Short mmCIF file of C-alpha atoms in Angstrom, two decimals:
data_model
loop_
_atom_site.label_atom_id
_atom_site.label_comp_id
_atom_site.label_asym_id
_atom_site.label_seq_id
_atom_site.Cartn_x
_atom_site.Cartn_y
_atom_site.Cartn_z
CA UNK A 1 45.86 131.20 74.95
CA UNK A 2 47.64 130.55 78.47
CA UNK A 3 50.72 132.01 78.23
CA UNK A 4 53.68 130.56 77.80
CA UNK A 5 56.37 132.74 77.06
CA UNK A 6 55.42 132.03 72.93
CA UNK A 7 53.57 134.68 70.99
CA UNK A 8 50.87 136.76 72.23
CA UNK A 9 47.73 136.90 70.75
CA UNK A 10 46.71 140.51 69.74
CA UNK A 11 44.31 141.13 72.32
CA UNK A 12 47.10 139.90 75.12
CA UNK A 13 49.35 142.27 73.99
CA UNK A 14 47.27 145.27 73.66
CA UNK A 15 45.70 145.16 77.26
CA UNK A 16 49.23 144.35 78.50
CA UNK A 17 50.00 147.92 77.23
CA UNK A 18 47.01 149.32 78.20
CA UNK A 19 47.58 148.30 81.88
CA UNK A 20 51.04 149.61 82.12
CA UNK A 21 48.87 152.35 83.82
CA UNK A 22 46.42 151.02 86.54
CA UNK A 23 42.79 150.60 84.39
CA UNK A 24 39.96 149.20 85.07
CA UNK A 25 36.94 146.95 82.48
CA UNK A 26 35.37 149.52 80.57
CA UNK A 27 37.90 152.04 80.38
CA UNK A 28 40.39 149.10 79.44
CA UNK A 29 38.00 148.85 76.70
CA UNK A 30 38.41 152.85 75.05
CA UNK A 31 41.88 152.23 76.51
CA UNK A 32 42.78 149.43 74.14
CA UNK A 33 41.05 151.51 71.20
CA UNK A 34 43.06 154.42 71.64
CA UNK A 35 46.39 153.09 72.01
CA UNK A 36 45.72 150.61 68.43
CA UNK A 37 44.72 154.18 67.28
CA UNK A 38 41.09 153.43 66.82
CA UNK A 39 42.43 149.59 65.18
CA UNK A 40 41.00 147.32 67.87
CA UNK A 41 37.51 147.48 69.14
CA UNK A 42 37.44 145.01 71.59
CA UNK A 43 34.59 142.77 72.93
CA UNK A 44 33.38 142.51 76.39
CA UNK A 45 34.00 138.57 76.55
CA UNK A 46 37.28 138.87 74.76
CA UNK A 47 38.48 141.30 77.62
CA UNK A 48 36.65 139.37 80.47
CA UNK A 49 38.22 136.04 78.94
CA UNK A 50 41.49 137.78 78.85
CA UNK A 51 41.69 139.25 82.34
CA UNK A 52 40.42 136.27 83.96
CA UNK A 53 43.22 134.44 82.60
CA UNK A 54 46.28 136.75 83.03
CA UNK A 55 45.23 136.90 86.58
CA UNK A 56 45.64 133.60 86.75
CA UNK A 57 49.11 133.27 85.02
CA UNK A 58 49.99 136.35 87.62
CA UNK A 59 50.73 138.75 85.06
CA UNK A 60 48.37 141.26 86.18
CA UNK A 61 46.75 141.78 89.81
CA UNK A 62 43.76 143.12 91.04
CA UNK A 63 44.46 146.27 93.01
CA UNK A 64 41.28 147.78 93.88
CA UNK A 65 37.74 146.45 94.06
CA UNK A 66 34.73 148.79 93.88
CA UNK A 67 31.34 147.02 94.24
CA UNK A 68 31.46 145.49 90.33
CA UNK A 69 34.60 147.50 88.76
CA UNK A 70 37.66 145.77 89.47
CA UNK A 71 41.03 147.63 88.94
CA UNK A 72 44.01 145.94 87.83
CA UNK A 73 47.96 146.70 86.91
CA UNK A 74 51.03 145.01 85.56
CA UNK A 75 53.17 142.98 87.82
CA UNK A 76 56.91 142.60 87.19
CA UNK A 77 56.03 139.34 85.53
CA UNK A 78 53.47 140.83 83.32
CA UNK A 79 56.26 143.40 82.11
CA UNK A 80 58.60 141.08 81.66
CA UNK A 81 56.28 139.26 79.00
CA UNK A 82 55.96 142.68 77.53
CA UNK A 83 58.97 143.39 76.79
CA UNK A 84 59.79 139.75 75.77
CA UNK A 85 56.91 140.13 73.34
CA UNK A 86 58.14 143.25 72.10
CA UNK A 87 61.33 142.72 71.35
CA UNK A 88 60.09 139.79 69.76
CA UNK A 89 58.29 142.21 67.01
CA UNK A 90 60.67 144.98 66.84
CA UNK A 91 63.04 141.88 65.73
CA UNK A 92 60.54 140.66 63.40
CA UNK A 93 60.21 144.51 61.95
CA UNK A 94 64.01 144.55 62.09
CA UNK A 95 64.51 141.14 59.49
CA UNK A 96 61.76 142.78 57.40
CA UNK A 97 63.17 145.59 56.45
CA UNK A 98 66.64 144.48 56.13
CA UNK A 99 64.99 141.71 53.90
CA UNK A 100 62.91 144.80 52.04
CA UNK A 101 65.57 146.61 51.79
CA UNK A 102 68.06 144.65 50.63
CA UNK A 103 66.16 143.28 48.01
CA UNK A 104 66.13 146.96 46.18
CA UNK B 1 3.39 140.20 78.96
CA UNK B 2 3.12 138.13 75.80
CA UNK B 3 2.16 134.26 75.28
CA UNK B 4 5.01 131.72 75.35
CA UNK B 5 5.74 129.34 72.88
CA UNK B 6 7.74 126.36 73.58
CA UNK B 7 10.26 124.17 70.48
CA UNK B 8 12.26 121.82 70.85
CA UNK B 9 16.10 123.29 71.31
CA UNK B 10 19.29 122.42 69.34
CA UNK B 11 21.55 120.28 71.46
CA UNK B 12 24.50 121.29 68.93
CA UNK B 13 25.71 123.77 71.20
CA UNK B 14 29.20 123.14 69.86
CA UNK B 15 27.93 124.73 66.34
CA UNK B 16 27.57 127.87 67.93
CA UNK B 17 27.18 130.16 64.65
CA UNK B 18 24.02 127.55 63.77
CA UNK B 19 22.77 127.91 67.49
CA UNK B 20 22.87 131.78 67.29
CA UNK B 21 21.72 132.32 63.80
CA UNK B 22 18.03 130.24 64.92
CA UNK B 23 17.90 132.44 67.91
CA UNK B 24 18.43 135.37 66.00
CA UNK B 25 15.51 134.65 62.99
CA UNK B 26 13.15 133.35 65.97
CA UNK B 27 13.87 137.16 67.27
CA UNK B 28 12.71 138.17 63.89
CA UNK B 29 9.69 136.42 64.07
CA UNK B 30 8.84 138.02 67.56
CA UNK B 31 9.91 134.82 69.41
CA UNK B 32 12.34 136.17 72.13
CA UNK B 33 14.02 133.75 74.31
CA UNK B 34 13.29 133.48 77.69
CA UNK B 35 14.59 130.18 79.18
CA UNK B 36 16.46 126.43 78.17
CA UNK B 37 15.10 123.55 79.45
CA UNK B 38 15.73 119.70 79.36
CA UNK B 39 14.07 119.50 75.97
CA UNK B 40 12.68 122.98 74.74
CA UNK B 41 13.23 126.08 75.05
CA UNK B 42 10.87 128.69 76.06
CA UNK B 43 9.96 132.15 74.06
CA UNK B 44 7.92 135.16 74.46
CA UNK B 45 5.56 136.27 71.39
CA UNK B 46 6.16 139.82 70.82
CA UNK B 47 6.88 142.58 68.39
CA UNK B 48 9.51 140.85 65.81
CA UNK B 49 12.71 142.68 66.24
CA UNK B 50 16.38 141.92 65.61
CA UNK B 51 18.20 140.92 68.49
CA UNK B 52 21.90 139.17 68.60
CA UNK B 53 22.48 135.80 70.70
CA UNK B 54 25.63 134.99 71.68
CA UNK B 55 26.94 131.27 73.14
CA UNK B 56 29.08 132.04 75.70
CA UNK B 57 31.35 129.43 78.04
CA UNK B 58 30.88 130.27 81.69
CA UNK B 59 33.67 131.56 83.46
CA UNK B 60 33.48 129.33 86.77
CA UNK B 61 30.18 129.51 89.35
CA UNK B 62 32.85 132.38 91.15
CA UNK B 63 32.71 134.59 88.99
CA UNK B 64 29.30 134.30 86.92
CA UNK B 65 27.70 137.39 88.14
CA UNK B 66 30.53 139.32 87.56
CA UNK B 67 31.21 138.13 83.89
CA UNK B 68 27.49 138.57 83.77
CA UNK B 69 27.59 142.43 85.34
CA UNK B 70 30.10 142.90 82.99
CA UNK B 71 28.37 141.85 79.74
CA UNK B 72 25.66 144.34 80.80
CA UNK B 73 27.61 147.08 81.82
CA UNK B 74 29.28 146.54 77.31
CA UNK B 75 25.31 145.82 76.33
CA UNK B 76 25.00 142.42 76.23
CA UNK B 77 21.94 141.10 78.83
CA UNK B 78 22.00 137.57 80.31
CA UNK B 79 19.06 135.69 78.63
CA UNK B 80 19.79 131.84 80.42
CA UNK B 81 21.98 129.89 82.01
CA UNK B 82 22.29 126.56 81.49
CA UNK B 83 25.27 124.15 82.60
CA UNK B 84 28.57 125.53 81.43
CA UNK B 85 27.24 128.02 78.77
CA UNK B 86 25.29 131.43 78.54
CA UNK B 87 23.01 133.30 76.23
CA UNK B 88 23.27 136.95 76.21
CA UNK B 89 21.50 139.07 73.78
CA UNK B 90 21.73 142.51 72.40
CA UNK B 91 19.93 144.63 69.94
CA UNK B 92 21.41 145.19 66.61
CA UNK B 93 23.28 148.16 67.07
CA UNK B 94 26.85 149.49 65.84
CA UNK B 95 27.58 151.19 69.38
CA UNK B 96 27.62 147.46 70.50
CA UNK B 97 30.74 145.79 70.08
CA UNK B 98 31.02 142.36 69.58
CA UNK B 99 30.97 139.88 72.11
CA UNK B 100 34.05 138.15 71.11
CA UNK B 101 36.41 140.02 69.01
CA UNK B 102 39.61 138.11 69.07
CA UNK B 103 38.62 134.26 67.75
CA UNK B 104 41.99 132.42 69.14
CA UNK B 105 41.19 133.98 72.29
CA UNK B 106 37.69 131.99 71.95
CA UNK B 107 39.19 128.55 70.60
CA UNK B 108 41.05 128.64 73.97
CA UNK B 109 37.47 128.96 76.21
CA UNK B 110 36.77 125.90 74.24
CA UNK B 111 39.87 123.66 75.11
CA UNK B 112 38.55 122.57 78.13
CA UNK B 113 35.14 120.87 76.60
CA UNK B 114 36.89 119.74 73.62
CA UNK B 115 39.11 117.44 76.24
CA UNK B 116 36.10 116.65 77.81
CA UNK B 117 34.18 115.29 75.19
CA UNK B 118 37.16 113.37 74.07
CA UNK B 119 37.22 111.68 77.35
CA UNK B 120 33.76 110.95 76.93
CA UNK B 121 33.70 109.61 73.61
CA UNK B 122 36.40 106.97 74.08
CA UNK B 123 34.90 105.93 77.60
CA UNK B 124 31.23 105.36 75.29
CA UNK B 125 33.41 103.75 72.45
CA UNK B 126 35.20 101.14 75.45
CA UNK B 127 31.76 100.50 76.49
CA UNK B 128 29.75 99.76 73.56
CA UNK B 129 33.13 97.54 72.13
CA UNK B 130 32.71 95.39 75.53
CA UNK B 131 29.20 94.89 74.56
CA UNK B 132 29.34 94.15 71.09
CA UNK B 133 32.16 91.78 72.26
CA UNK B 134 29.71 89.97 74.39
CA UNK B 135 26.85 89.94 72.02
CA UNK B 136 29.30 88.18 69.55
CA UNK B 137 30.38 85.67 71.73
CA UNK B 138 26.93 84.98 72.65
CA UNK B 139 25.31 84.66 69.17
CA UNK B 140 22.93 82.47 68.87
CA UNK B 141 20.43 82.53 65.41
CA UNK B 142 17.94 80.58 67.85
CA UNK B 143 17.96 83.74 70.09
CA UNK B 144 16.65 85.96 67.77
CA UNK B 145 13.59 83.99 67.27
CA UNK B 146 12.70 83.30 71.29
CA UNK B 147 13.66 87.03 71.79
CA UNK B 148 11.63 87.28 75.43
CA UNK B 149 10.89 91.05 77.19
CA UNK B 150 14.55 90.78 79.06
CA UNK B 151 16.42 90.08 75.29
CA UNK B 152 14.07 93.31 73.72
CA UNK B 153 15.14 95.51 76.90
CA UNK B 154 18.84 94.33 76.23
CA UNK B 155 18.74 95.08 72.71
CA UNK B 156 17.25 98.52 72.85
CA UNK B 157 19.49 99.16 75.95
CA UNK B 158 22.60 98.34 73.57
CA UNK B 159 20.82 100.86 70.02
CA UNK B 160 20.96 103.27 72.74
CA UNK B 161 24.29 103.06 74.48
CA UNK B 162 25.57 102.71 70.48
CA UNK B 163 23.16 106.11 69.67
CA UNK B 164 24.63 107.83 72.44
CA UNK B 165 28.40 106.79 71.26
CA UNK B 166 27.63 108.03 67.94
CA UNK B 167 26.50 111.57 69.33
CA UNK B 168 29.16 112.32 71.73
CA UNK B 169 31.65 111.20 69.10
CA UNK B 170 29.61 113.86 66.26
CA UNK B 171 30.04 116.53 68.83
CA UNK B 172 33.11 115.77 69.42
CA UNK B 173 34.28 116.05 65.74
CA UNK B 174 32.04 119.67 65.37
CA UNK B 175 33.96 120.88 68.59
CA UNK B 176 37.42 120.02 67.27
CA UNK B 177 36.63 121.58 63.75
CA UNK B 178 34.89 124.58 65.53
CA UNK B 179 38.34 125.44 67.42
CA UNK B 180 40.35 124.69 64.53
CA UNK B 181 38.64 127.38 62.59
CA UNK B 182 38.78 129.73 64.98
CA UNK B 183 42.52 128.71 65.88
CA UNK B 184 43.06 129.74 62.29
CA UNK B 185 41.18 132.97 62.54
CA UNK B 186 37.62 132.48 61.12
CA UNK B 187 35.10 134.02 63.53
CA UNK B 188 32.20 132.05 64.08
CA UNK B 189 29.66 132.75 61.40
CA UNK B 190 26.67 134.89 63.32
CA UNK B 191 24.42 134.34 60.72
CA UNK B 192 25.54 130.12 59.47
CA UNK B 193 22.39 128.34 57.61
CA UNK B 194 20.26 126.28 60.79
CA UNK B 195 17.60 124.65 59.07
CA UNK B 196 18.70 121.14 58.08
CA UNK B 197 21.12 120.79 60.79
CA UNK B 198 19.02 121.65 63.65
CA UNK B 199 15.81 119.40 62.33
CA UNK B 200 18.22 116.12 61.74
CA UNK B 201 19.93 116.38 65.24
CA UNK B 202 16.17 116.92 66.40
CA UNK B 203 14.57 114.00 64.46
CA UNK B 204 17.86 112.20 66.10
CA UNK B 205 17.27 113.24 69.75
CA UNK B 206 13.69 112.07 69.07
CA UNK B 207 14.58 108.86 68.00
CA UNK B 208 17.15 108.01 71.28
CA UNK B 209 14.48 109.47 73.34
CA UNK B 210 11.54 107.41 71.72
CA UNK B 211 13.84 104.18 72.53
CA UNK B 212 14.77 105.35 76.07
CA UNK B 213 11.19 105.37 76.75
CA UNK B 214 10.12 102.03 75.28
CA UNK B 215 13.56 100.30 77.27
CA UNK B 216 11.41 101.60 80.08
CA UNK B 217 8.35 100.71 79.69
CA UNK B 218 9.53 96.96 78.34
CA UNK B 219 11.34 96.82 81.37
CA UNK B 220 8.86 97.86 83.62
CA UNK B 221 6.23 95.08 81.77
CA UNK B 222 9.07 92.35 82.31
CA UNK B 223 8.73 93.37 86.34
CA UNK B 224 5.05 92.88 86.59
CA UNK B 225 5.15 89.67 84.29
CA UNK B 226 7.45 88.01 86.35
#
């Protein structure tokens, strides 16, 4: 989804935190997998889609180009929507267990 | 190098789990795909094995060959291009993810063609109102019964405009519902029942093509009559 300051999807928000270090496509890919711990296996045209478009919305650049593997990292924008996004959960985690908890 | 064997291809491409699924059992029957054309598409005879087709949209001219280096590089081989979608295909095979993993991600691909189609559905629906407007006014129970070469060619000219009209607006419809399902989180069903759906849009295409031809040929009689 182009991003718009609402929700991420999933997929956004794990290769956001995958790129907080520089990565590149297939790496991104065991990157993403490791930091869900071993949750998300992600496609090829899910990443691709994803990349393309993040580019676009400048959350990410392109930092190094090597014949077909293209490098990319955060920009400040790109954190930004990060951290938006996660505080955005840790809230949502926050309500839950006050709700959870206060229903004992 | 084995023979190749030539059917006529879905033009559904909007019911993508349908479109896959025939690829996939023509696979098992040792037809492998090799190309799209206007009407058919073209396979190889060989060994029957199980391979996975995946619809794909294009990512821009741009950046084509890189989206299709890319595939390859995660196991998933360009079969065809044609217009703004791909085939790529990949043995069955656990250490293969995927294509798509995250369906929201690939209702938003979709967006674009689902506007599209829109536009082009209303534009068909303006037309063929205009038309039926004019045949109204125009009635005449007399006409019907001195119906000349010009009034046939008019007549089949106006089944077809309405034909086409009723086909951009049935893809339109399958493209909004296909987004809406995977807006809600149903992947695309890989292996979705092709049988009935693919032979009626067929027998359909057949049909608009079959009166395409004689508006033509009626047309090109009226020329040499008069």
């Amino acid at each position: 989804m182009a991003y718009k300051d609402g929700p991420m999807t999933e997929a956004m928000y794990y290769i956001l935190l995958s790129l907080l270090r520089p990565n590149h496509g297939y790496q991104l890919m065991q990157s993403v997998n490791e930091v869900s711990d071993g949750r998300i296996k992600m496609g090829p045209g899910t990443l691709y889609g994803i990349l393309s478009r993040m580019e676009k919305n400048a959350l990410i650049v392109l930092i190094e180009k090597e014949s077909t593997k293209k490098t990319y990292k955060l920009t400040k924008e790109g954190r930004k929507a990060l951290n938006k996004e996660f505080d955005r959960l840790n809230a949502m985690v926050e309500d839950t267990v006050r709700e959870l908890e206060g229903g004992k | 190098m084995g023979k190749f064997v030539y059917k006529l291809r879905p033009t559904d491409y909007y019911k993508m789990g349908q479109f896959e699924s025939w690829l996939y059992d023509m696979s098992a029957q040792g037809l492998h795909l090799k190309k799209f054309g206007l009407l058919l598409a073209k396979f190889e005879k060989n060994e029957p094995e199980f391979i996975r087709y995946r619809l794909d949209i294009n990512s821009g001219k741009k950046y084509l060959a890189e989206q299709d280096i890319f595939y390859a590089q995660n196991g998933w081989d360009l079969v065809t291009h044609y217009g703004d979608f791909s085939i790529y295909a990949s043995p069955e095979s656990e250490d293969i993810p995927e294509l798509h993993t995250d369906p929201v991600e690939q209702a938003d691909s979709l967006k674009k063609f689902e506007f599209q189609q829109g536009i082009l559905t209303v534009l068909s629906l303006i037309v063929n109102s205009l038309l039926a407007y004019s045949f109204y006014r125009s009635w005449d129970t007399q006409q019907l019964m001195d119906m000349g070469f010009n009034d046939w060619s008019e007549l089949l000219l106006s089944i077809m405009l309405l034909s086409m009209c009723i086909g951009f607006a049935i893809d339109w419809y399958k493209l909004w519902s296909t987004r809406k399902k995977l807006l809600a989180g149903t992947a695309i069903n890989h292996q979705a029942p092709w049988k009935t759906a693919i032979y009626l849009r067929n027998s359909y295409n057949v049909i608009v093509l079959a009166i395409a031809i004689t508006m033509i040929i009626i047309s090109i009689l009226s020329i040499y009559r008069y």
